[in-house]
mmCIF file with all atom_site columns, C-alpha atoms in Angstrom:
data_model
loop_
_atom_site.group_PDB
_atom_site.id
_atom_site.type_symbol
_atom_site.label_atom_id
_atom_site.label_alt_id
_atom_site.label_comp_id
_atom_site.label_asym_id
_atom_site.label_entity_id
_atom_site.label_seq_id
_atom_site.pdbx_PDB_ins_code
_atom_site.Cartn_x
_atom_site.Cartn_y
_atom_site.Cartn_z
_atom_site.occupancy
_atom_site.B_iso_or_equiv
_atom_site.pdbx_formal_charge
_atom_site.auth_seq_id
_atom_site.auth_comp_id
_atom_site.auth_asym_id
_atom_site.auth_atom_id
_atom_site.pdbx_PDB_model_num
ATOM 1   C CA . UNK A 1 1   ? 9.647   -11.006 -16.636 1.00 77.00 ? 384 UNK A CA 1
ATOM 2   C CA . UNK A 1 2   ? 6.170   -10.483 -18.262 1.00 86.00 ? 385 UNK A CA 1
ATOM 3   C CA . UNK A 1 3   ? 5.234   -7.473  -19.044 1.00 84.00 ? 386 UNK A CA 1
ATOM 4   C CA . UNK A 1 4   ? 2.483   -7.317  -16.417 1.00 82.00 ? 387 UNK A CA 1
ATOM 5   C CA . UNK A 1 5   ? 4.918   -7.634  -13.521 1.00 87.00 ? 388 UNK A CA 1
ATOM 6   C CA . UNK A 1 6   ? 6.958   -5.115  -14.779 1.00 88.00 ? 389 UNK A CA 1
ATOM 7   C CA . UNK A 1 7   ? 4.035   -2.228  -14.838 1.00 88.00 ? 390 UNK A CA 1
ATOM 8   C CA . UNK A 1 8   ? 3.576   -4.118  -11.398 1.00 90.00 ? 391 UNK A CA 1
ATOM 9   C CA . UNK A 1 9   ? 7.137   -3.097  -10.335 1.00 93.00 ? 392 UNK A CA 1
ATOM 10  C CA . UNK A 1 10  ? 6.774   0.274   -11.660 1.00 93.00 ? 393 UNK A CA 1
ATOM 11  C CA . UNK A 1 11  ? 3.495   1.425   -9.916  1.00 94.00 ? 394 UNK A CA 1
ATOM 12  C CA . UNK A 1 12  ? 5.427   -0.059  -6.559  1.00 96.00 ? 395 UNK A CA 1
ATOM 13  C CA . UNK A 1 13  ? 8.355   1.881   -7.656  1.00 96.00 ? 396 UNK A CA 1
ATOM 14  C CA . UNK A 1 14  ? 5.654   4.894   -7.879  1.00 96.00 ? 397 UNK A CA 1
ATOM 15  C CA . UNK A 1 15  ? 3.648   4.144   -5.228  1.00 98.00 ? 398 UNK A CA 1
ATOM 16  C CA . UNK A 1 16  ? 7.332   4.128   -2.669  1.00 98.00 ? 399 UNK A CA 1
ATOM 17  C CA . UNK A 1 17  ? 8.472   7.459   -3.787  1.00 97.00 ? 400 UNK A CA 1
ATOM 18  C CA . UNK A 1 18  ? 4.622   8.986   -3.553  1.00 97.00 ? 401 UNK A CA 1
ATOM 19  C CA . UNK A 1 19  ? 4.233   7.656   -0.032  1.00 97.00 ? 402 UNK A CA 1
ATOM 20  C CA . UNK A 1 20  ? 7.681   8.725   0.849   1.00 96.00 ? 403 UNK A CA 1
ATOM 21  C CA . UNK A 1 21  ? 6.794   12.676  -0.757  1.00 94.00 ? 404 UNK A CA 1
ATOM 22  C CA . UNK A 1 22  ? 3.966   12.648  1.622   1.00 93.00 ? 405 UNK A CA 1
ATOM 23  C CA . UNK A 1 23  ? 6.399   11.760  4.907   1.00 91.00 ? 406 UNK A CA 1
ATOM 24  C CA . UNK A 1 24  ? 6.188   8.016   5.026   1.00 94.00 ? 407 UNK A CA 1
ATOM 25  C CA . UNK A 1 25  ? 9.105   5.857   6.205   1.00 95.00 ? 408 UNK A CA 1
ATOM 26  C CA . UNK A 1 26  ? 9.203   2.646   4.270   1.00 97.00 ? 409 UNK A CA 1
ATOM 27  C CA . UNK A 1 27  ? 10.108  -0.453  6.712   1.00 97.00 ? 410 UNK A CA 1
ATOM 28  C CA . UNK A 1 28  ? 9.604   -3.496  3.707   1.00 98.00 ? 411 UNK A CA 1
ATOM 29  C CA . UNK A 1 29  ? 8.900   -3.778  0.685   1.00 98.00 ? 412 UNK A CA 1
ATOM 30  C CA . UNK A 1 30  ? 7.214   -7.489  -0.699  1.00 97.00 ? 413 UNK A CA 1
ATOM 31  C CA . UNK A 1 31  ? 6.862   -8.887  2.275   1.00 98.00 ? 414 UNK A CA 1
ATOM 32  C CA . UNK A 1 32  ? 5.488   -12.729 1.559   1.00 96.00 ? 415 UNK A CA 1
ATOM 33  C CA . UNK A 1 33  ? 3.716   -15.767 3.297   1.00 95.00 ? 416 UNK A CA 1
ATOM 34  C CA . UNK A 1 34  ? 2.380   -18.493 1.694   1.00 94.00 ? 417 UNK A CA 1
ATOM 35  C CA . UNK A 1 35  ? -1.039  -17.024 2.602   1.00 90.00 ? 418 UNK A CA 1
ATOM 36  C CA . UNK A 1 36  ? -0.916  -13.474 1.322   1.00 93.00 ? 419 UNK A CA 1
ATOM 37  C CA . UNK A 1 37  ? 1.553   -10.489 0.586   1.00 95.00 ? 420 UNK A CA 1
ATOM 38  C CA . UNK A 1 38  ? 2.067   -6.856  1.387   1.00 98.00 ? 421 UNK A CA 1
ATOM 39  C CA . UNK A 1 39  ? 3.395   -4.584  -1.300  1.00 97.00 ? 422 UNK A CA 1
ATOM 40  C CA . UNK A 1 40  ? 4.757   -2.064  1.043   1.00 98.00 ? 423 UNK A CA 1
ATOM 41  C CA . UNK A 1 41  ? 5.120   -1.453  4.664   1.00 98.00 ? 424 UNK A CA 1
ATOM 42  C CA . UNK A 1 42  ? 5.503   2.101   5.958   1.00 98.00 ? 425 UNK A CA 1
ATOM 43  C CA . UNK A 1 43  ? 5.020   4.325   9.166   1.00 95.00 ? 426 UNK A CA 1
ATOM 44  C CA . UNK A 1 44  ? 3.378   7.414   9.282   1.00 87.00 ? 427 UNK A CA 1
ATOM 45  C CA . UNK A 1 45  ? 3.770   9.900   12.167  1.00 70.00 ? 428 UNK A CA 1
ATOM 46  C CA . UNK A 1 46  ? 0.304   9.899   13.402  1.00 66.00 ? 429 UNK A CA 1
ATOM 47  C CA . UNK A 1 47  ? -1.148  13.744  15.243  1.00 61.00 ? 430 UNK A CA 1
ATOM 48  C CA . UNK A 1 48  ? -4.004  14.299  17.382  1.00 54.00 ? 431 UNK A CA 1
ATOM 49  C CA . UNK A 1 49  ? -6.717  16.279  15.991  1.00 57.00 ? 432 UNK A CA 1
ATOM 50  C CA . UNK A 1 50  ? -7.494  17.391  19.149  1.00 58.00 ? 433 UNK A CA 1
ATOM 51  C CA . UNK A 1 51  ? -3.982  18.790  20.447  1.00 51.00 ? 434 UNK A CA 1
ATOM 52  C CA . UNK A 1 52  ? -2.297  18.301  17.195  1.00 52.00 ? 435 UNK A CA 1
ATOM 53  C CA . UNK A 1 53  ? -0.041  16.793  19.333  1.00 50.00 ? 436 UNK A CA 1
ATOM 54  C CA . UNK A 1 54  ? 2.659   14.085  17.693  1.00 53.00 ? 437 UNK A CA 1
ATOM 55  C CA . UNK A 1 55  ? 1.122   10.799  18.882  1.00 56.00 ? 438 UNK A CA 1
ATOM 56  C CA . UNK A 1 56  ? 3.237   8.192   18.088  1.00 67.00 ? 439 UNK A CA 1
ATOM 57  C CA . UNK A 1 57  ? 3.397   5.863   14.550  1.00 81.00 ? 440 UNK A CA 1
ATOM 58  C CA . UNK A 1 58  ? 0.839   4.303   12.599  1.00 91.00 ? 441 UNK A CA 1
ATOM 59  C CA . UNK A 1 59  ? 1.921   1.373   10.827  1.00 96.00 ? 442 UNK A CA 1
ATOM 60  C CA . UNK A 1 60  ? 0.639   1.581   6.994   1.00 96.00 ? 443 UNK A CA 1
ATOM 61  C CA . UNK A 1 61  ? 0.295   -1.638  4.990   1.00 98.00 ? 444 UNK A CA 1
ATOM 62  C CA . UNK A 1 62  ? -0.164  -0.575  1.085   1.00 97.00 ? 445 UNK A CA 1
ATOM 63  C CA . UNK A 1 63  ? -1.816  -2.600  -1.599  1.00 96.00 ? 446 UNK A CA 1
ATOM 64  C CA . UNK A 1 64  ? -0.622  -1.045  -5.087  1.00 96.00 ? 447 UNK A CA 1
ATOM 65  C CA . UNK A 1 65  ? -2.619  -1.573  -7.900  1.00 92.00 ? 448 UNK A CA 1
ATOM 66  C CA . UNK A 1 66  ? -1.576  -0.470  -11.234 1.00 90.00 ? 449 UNK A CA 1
ATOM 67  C CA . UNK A 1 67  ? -2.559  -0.394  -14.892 1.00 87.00 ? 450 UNK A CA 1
ATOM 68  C CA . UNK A 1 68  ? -2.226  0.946   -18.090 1.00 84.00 ? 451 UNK A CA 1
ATOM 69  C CA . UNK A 1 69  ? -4.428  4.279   -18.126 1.00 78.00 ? 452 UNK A CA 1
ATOM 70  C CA . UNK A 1 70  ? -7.729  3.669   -19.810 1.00 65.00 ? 453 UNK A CA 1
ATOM 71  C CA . UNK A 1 71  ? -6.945  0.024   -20.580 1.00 60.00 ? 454 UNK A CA 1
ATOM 72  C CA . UNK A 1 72  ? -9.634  -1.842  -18.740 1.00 58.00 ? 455 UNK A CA 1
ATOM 73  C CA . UNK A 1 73  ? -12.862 -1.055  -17.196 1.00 64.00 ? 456 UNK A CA 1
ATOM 74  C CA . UNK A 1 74  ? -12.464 -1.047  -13.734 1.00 65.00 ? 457 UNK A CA 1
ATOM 75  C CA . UNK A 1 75  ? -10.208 1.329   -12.323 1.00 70.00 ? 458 UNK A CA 1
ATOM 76  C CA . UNK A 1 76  ? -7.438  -0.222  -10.261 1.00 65.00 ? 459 UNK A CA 1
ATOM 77  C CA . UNK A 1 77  ? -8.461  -0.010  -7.010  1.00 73.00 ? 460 UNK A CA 1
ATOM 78  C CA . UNK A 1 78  ? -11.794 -1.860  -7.405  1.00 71.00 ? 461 UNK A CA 1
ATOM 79  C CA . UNK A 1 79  ? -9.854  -5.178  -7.776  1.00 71.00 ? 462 UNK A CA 1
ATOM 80  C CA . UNK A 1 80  ? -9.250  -5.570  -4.298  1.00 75.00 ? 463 UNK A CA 1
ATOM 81  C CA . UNK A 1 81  ? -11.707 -8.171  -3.875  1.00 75.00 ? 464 UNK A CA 1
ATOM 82  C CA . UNK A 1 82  ? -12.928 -10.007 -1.035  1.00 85.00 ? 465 UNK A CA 1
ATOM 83  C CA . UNK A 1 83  ? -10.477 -12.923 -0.641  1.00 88.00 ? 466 UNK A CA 1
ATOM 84  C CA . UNK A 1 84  ? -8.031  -10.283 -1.440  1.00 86.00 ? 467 UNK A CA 1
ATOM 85  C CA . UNK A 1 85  ? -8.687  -8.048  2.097   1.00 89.00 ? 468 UNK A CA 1
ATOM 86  C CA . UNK A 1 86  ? -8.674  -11.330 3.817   1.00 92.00 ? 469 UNK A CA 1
ATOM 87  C CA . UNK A 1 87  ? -5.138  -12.523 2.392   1.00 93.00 ? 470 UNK A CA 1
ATOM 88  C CA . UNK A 1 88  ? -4.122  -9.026  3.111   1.00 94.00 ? 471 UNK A CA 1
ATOM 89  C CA . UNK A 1 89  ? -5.209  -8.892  6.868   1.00 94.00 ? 472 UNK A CA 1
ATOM 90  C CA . UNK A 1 90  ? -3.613  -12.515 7.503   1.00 96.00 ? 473 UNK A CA 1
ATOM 91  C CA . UNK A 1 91  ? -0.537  -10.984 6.225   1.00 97.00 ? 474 UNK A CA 1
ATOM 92  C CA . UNK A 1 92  ? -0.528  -7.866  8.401   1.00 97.00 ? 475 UNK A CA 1
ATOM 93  C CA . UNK A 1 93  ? -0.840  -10.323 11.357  1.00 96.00 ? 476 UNK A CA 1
ATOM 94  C CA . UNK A 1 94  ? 1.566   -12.296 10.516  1.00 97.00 ? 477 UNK A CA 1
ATOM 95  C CA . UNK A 1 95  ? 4.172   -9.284  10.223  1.00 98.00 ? 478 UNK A CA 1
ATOM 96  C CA . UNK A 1 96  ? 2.970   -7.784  13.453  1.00 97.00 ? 479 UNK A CA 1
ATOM 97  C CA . UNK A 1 97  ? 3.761   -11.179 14.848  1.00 97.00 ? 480 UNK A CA 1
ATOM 98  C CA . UNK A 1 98  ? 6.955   -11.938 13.413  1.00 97.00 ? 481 UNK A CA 1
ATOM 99  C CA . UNK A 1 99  ? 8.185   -8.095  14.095  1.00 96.00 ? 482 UNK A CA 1
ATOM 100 C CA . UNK A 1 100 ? 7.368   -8.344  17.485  1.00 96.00 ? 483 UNK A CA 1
ATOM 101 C CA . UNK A 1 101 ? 4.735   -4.942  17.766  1.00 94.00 ? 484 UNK A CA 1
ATOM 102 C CA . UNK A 1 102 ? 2.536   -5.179  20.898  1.00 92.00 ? 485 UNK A CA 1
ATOM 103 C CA . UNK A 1 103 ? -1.568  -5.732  20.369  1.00 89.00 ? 486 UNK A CA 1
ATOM 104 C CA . UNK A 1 104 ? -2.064  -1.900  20.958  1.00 88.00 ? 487 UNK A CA 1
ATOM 105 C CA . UNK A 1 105 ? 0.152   -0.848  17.455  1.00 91.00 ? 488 UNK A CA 1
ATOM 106 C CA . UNK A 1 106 ? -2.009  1.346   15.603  1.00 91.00 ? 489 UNK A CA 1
ATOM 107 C CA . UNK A 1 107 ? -2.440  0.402   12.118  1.00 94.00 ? 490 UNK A CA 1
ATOM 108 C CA . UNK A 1 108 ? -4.327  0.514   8.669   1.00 95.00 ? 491 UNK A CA 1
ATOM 109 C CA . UNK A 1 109 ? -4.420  -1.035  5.014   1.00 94.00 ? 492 UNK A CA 1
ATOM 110 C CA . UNK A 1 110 ? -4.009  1.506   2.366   1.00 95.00 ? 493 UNK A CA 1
ATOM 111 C CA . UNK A 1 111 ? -4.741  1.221   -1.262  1.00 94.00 ? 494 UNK A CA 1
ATOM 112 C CA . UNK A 1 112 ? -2.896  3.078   -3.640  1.00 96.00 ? 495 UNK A CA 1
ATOM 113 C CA . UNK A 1 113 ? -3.815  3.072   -7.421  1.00 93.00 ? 496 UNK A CA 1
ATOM 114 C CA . UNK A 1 114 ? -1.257  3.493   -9.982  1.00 94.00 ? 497 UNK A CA 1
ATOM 115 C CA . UNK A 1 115 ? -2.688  3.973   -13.273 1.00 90.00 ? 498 UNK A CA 1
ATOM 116 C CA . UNK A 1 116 ? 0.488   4.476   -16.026 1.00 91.00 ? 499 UNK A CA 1
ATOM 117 C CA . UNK A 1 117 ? 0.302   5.780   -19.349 1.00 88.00 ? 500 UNK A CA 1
ATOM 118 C CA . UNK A 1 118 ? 3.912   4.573   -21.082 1.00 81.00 ? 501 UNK A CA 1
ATOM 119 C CA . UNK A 1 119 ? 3.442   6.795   -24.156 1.00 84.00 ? 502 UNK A CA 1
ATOM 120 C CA . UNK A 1 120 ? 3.649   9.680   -21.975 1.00 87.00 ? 503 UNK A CA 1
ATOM 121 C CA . UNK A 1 121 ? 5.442   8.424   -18.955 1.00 82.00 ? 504 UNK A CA 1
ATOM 122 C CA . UNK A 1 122 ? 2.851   9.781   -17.269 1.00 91.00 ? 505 UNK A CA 1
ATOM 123 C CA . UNK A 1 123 ? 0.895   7.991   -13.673 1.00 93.00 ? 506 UNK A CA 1
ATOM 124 C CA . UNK A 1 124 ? -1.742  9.085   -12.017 1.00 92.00 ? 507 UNK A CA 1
ATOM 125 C CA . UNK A 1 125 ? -1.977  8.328   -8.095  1.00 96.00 ? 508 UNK A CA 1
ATOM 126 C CA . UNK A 1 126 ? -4.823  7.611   -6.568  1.00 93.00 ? 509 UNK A CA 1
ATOM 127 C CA . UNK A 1 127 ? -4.173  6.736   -2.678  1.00 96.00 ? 510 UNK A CA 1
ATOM 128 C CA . UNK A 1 128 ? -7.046  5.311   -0.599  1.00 93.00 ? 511 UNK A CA 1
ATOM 129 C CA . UNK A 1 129 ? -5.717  5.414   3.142   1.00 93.00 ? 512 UNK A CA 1
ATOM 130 C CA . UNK A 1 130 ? -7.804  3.224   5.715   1.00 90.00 ? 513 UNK A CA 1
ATOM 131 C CA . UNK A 1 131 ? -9.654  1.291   2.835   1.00 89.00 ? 514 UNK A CA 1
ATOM 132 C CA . UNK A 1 132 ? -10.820 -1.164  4.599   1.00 84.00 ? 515 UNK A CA 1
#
């Protein structure tokens, strides 16, 4: 495994338990087509501003980006590019498909930006809900 893909699998591995501190319920993790994948799939419980009334679910898919902290010049986050968001949306179709939810689910893409320093085994999270 390169090391790339293993700070990869650590800012998912980040990413799952910050999602899950803030009252997310993780349904998949990796989930793959040829055309695109989702890093994680999770439900939040979604409340009315208005009543603050428990609505119902909002399906979150996450994009996790993550780097070594002050390593390159972008920060993570910015490189979800174009063709990127349009992988990503064919995916989240695709899994709303296959998983049966009716056209009416409420849902979102989330970006959440892991940036790791190993000498410390420090991260910094950075999450981006409804990002695009």
């Amino acid at each position: 495994m390169t090391e790339r893909r293993k700070l990869g699998d650590l800012g998912e591995e980040i990413a799952a338990n910050y999602l899950k501190s803030k009252g997310y319920r993780i349904l998949a993790r990796n989930y793959q087509k040829p055309w695109g994948e989702i890093d994680i799939v999770a439900k939040l419980p979604t409340v009315s501003r208005e009543t603050f009334a428990n609505r119902g679910e909002t399906l979150a898919f996450i994009e996790v980006k993550s780097q070594k902290v002050a390593v390159e010049a972008l920060l993570p986050e910015e490189n979800v590019h174009y063709f990127k968001k349009k992988r990503l949306e064919k995916a989240v179709l695709s899994y709303l498909a296959e998983n049966k939810y009716p056209e009416e689910t409420d849902w979102q893409i989330d970006v959440i930006a892991v940036e790791i320093d190993l000498k410390t085994r420090k991260a910094n999270v950075r999450h981006i809900p409804n990002a695009f």
